[in-house]
Amino acid sequence: MAAWGSWSLALLAVCVGTFFSANFVRSFDLLNGLSSNTVYSNWQLQAITTGFCLSPIPSMLLSKERDEDPAGGYTIEEHGQLDEEEYAVESIYALLYSMYMNAPNLISEHGVRYQFTFNTWGFAPSPYPETDPQRHGKAAYAALVTQPPIMEYIKNIPAGQRLRIAEVGCGTGAGANLITREVHPTCEYLALDMQHAAIETCNKLHATSENPGLICKQIPGGVGINGGKIPLHNNTMDVV
């Protein structure tokens, strides 16, 4: 009876995975099949992941013949290393940013509640307090717009004119939020990303009525990809 129950759950997972894949991601292949124009809910993510794990794709990747000397010494068996042609960046980011959007607030080891939005890179050491769980990401973004050439440029902006910044690939907009609220609070900031889930997070958490200098926009397909362009005229921004 227990064995039958296990098979029933597995069969149900396959059926659910098939349904959601057919309607939302074109296939079980979460490495290539997800769309940057879609926000996937927790239930959809679970169904997609279940379908992928139960599909032949993982075993096909593991059994594929590869170079004897993989780049960096990483292998798919030990490290999950994949060749670039085996996945689409758009699909991976669609998965990640939907996960970020659906993730609950986290509590750091110092008891600080936060939402995981600085999720790509950071600098160490950081000038922000050790109790700040996102201090390294904040340090990286603050450093970008306080470099000596930029600060010298700002000194020469005509009186009454605001600093204008455009960011291509803003993700959740956490860095843009830091800059517009703390680093250059009087600037005008246009944050662009190809991922719908990322821009929804940016608009929900950061580009609020309390932060009027920040505008978050999706560029389907990405800037410079498939003809995507920054929605601005030439010579209208100070920093890109």
Short mmCIF file of C-alpha atoms in Angstrom, two decimals:
data_model
loop_
_atom_site.label_atom_id
_atom_site.label_comp_id
_atom_site.label_asym_id
_atom_site.label_seq_id
_atom_site.Cartn_x
_atom_site.Cartn_y
_atom_site.Cartn_z
CA MET A 1 0.00 0.00 0.00
CA ALA A 2 2.85 2.39 0.85
CA ALA A 3 4.52 1.62 -2.49
CA TRP A 4 1.25 2.32 -4.31
CA GLY A 5 0.96 5.62 -2.45
CA SER A 6 4.45 6.64 -3.53
CA TRP A 7 3.73 5.78 -7.16
CA SER A 8 0.46 7.70 -6.96
CA LEU A 9 2.27 10.80 -5.72
CA ALA A 10 4.88 10.46 -8.45
CA LEU A 11 2.20 10.07 -11.12
CA LEU A 12 0.32 13.08 -9.76
CA ALA A 13 3.53 15.12 -9.82
CA VAL A 14 4.13 14.17 -13.46
CA CYS A 15 0.56 15.10 -14.41
CA VAL A 16 0.74 18.44 -12.59
CA GLY A 17 4.16 19.14 -14.06
CA THR A 18 2.88 18.33 -17.54
CA PHE A 19 -0.13 20.62 -17.13
CA PHE A 20 1.85 23.59 -15.89
CA SER A 21 4.62 23.08 -18.41
CA ALA A 22 2.18 22.98 -21.31
CA ASN A 23 0.50 26.15 -20.16
CA PHE A 24 3.37 28.17 -18.78
CA VAL A 25 6.82 27.09 -19.97
CA ARG A 26 6.48 25.19 -23.27
CA SER A 27 8.29 22.14 -21.83
CA PHE A 28 9.84 20.60 -18.73
CA ASP A 29 13.12 22.28 -19.59
CA LEU A 30 13.47 25.03 -16.98
CA LEU A 31 16.97 25.65 -18.34
CA ASN A 32 15.55 26.95 -21.62
CA GLY A 33 11.76 27.06 -21.48
CA LEU A 34 10.85 29.90 -19.09
CA SER A 35 9.88 33.35 -20.30
CA SER A 36 11.23 36.63 -18.93
CA ASN A 37 7.78 38.14 -19.56
CA THR A 38 6.09 35.85 -17.02
CA VAL A 39 5.98 35.94 -13.23
CA TYR A 40 5.76 32.38 -11.90
CA SER A 41 3.92 31.73 -8.66
CA ASN A 42 5.17 29.38 -5.95
CA TRP A 43 2.83 26.62 -7.16
CA GLN A 44 4.00 27.05 -10.74
CA LEU A 45 7.65 26.99 -9.70
CA GLN A 46 7.11 23.80 -7.71
CA ALA A 47 5.27 22.12 -10.57
CA ILE A 48 7.87 23.18 -13.13
CA THR A 49 10.74 21.99 -10.94
CA THR A 50 8.98 18.67 -10.24
CA GLY A 51 8.37 18.12 -13.93
CA PHE A 52 11.99 18.92 -14.75
CA CYS A 53 13.37 16.55 -12.10
CA LEU A 54 11.10 13.71 -13.26
CA SER A 55 11.84 14.32 -16.93
CA PRO A 56 14.74 12.71 -18.87
CA ILE A 57 16.58 16.04 -19.11
CA PRO A 58 18.79 15.72 -15.97
CA SER A 59 19.95 12.21 -16.93
CA MET A 60 20.56 13.36 -20.51
CA LEU A 61 22.79 16.17 -19.23
CA LEU A 62 24.68 13.80 -16.93
CA SER A 63 25.26 11.22 -19.66
CA LYS A 64 26.35 13.71 -22.32
CA GLU A 65 29.94 13.30 -23.51
CA ARG A 66 32.06 16.27 -22.52
CA ASP A 67 35.61 17.47 -22.86
CA GLU A 68 38.07 15.62 -20.67
CA ASP A 69 39.38 18.93 -19.33
CA PRO A 70 36.31 21.03 -18.44
CA ALA A 71 36.68 24.77 -18.02
CA GLY A 72 38.00 25.57 -14.56
CA GLY A 73 38.00 21.90 -13.62
CA TYR A 74 34.26 21.98 -12.86
CA THR A 75 32.01 19.07 -13.80
CA ILE A 76 28.25 18.70 -13.90
CA GLU A 77 28.40 15.64 -11.64
CA GLU A 78 30.32 17.37 -8.84
CA HIS A 79 29.57 21.07 -9.31
CA GLY A 80 26.52 21.40 -11.58
CA GLN A 81 28.64 22.95 -14.31
CA LEU A 82 26.78 23.40 -17.63
CA ASP A 83 28.02 24.56 -20.99
CA GLU A 84 26.63 27.91 -22.14
CA GLU A 85 24.76 26.34 -25.05
CA GLU A 86 22.82 24.12 -22.64
CA TYR A 87 20.81 26.90 -21.04
CA ALA A 88 19.21 30.23 -21.89
CA VAL A 89 20.06 33.16 -19.62
CA GLU A 90 16.49 34.45 -20.01
CA SER A 91 15.06 31.19 -18.63
CA ILE A 92 17.46 31.02 -15.67
CA TYR A 93 16.76 34.61 -14.63
CA ALA A 94 13.01 34.08 -15.04
CA LEU A 95 13.31 31.25 -12.53
CA LEU A 96 15.53 33.17 -10.10
CA TYR A 97 13.59 36.44 -10.09
CA SER A 98 10.27 34.64 -9.64
CA MET A 99 11.85 32.87 -6.67
CA TYR A 100 13.10 36.18 -5.25
CA MET A 101 9.67 37.76 -5.72
CA ASN A 102 7.92 34.89 -3.92
CA ALA A 103 10.48 34.52 -1.15
CA PRO A 104 9.28 35.59 2.29
CA ASN A 105 11.17 38.05 4.44
CA LEU A 106 14.32 36.55 5.87
CA ILE A 107 15.88 36.99 9.31
CA SER A 108 19.66 37.41 9.48
CA GLU A 109 21.97 35.94 12.11
CA HIS A 110 21.71 39.32 13.85
CA GLY A 111 17.92 39.14 13.97
CA VAL A 112 17.39 41.72 11.21
CA ARG A 113 14.36 41.11 9.00
CA TYR A 114 14.94 41.80 5.29
CA GLN A 115 13.93 40.75 1.78
CA PHE A 116 16.61 39.19 -0.40
CA THR A 117 16.94 41.75 -3.19
CA PHE A 118 20.69 42.45 -3.31
CA ASN A 119 21.19 39.09 -4.95
CA THR A 120 24.03 39.30 -7.43
CA TRP A 121 27.30 40.77 -6.20
CA GLY A 122 28.99 42.80 -3.50
CA PHE A 123 32.17 44.39 -2.18
CA ALA A 124 34.13 43.52 0.95
CA PRO A 125 34.99 45.06 3.28
CA SER A 126 31.82 47.13 3.46
CA PRO A 127 31.37 50.54 5.10
CA TYR A 128 27.87 49.51 6.16
CA PRO A 129 27.40 47.99 9.62
CA GLU A 130 28.04 44.29 10.12
CA THR A 131 24.46 43.87 11.30
CA ASP A 132 23.17 44.89 7.83
CA PRO A 133 22.58 41.57 5.98
CA GLN A 134 22.89 43.25 2.56
CA ARG A 135 25.89 45.41 3.38
CA HIS A 136 28.12 43.97 0.64
CA GLY A 137 25.61 44.65 -2.13
CA LYS A 138 25.06 48.16 -0.84
CA ALA A 139 28.80 48.77 -0.79
CA ALA A 140 29.08 47.74 -4.43
CA TYR A 141 26.31 50.02 -5.67
CA ALA A 142 27.40 52.97 -3.57
CA ALA A 143 30.94 52.62 -4.91
CA LEU A 144 29.70 52.70 -8.51
CA VAL A 145 28.23 56.18 -8.23
CA THR A 146 30.76 57.76 -5.85
CA GLN A 147 33.92 57.19 -7.87
CA PRO A 148 36.08 60.33 -8.10
CA PRO A 149 35.31 61.01 -11.82
CA ILE A 150 31.58 60.86 -11.13
CA MET A 151 31.77 63.07 -8.06
CA GLU A 152 33.84 65.59 -10.05
CA TYR A 153 31.27 65.48 -12.86
CA ILE A 154 28.45 66.14 -10.40
CA LYS A 155 30.18 69.32 -9.22
CA ASN A 156 29.83 70.74 -12.74
CA ILE A 157 26.12 70.00 -13.20
CA PRO A 158 24.31 73.35 -13.66
CA ALA A 159 22.39 74.65 -10.67
CA GLY A 160 18.82 73.42 -10.62
CA GLN A 161 19.57 70.41 -12.84
CA ARG A 162 19.30 66.96 -11.30
CA LEU A 163 21.78 64.14 -11.76
CA ARG A 164 20.30 61.67 -14.28
CA ILE A 165 21.21 57.98 -14.07
CA ALA A 166 20.15 55.00 -16.20
CA GLU A 167 20.88 51.40 -15.19
CA VAL A 168 20.66 48.56 -17.70
CA GLY A 169 20.06 45.25 -15.93
CA CYS A 170 18.81 46.60 -12.61
CA GLY A 171 17.38 43.30 -11.37
CA THR A 172 15.07 43.87 -8.41
CA GLY A 173 16.12 47.53 -8.23
CA ALA A 174 17.71 47.23 -4.79
CA GLY A 175 20.82 49.13 -5.87
CA ALA A 176 18.74 51.78 -7.59
CA ASN A 177 16.72 52.15 -4.41
CA LEU A 178 19.86 52.63 -2.31
CA ILE A 179 21.22 55.28 -4.67
CA THR A 180 17.98 57.26 -4.96
CA ARG A 181 17.19 57.17 -1.24
CA GLU A 182 20.65 57.47 0.35
CA VAL A 183 23.57 58.14 -2.01
CA HIS A 184 22.14 60.69 -4.50
CA PRO A 185 18.64 61.37 -3.13
CA THR A 186 17.90 64.20 -5.57
CA CYS A 187 18.77 62.26 -8.74
CA GLU A 188 16.47 60.96 -11.47
CA TYR A 189 17.04 57.23 -11.93
CA LEU A 190 15.74 54.99 -14.73
CA ALA A 191 16.12 51.30 -13.87
CA LEU A 192 15.71 48.82 -16.75
CA ASP A 193 15.58 45.03 -16.87
CA MET A 194 14.33 42.31 -19.21
CA GLN A 195 12.70 40.30 -16.40
CA HIS A 196 9.06 41.04 -15.64
CA ALA A 197 9.31 39.55 -12.14
CA ALA A 198 12.33 41.73 -11.34
CA ILE A 199 10.57 44.93 -12.43
CA GLU A 200 7.43 43.99 -10.51
CA THR A 201 9.57 43.61 -7.39
CA CYS A 202 11.26 46.95 -8.11
CA ASN A 203 7.93 48.75 -8.46
CA LYS A 204 6.41 47.03 -5.44
CA LEU A 205 9.28 47.61 -3.00
CA HIS A 206 11.37 50.50 -4.28
CA ALA A 207 9.77 52.79 -6.89
CA THR A 208 7.07 53.94 -4.48
CA SER A 209 5.46 57.31 -3.87
CA GLU A 210 8.08 57.93 -1.17
CA ASN A 211 10.84 57.52 -3.77
CA PRO A 212 9.66 59.59 -6.78
CA GLY A 213 13.13 59.81 -8.35
CA LEU A 214 13.12 56.10 -9.26
CA ILE A 215 11.36 54.68 -12.33
CA CYS A 216 11.52 50.94 -13.10
CA LYS A 217 10.70 49.66 -16.59
CA GLN A 218 10.84 46.31 -18.34
CA ILE A 219 12.58 46.04 -21.70
CA PRO A 220 11.29 42.76 -23.21
CA GLY A 221 14.19 40.77 -24.60
CA GLY A 222 16.72 43.09 -22.98
CA VAL A 223 18.59 46.19 -24.13
CA GLY A 224 20.63 45.48 -27.25
CA ILE A 225 19.04 42.04 -27.66
CA ASN A 226 16.42 41.53 -30.37
CA GLY A 227 16.41 45.23 -31.05
CA GLY A 228 15.67 46.36 -27.48
CA LYS A 229 16.63 49.97 -26.84
CA ILE A 230 16.94 52.30 -23.87
CA PRO A 231 13.75 54.44 -24.00
CA LEU A 232 15.68 57.71 -24.02
CA HIS A 233 17.09 60.18 -26.49
CA ASN A 234 20.83 60.59 -26.92
CA ASN A 235 22.65 62.93 -24.55
CA THR A 236 19.86 62.95 -21.97
CA MET A 237 21.61 61.05 -19.14
CA ASP A 238 24.67 61.78 -17.03
CA VAL A 239 25.58 58.27 -15.90
CA VAL A 240 24.73 54.92 -17.51
#
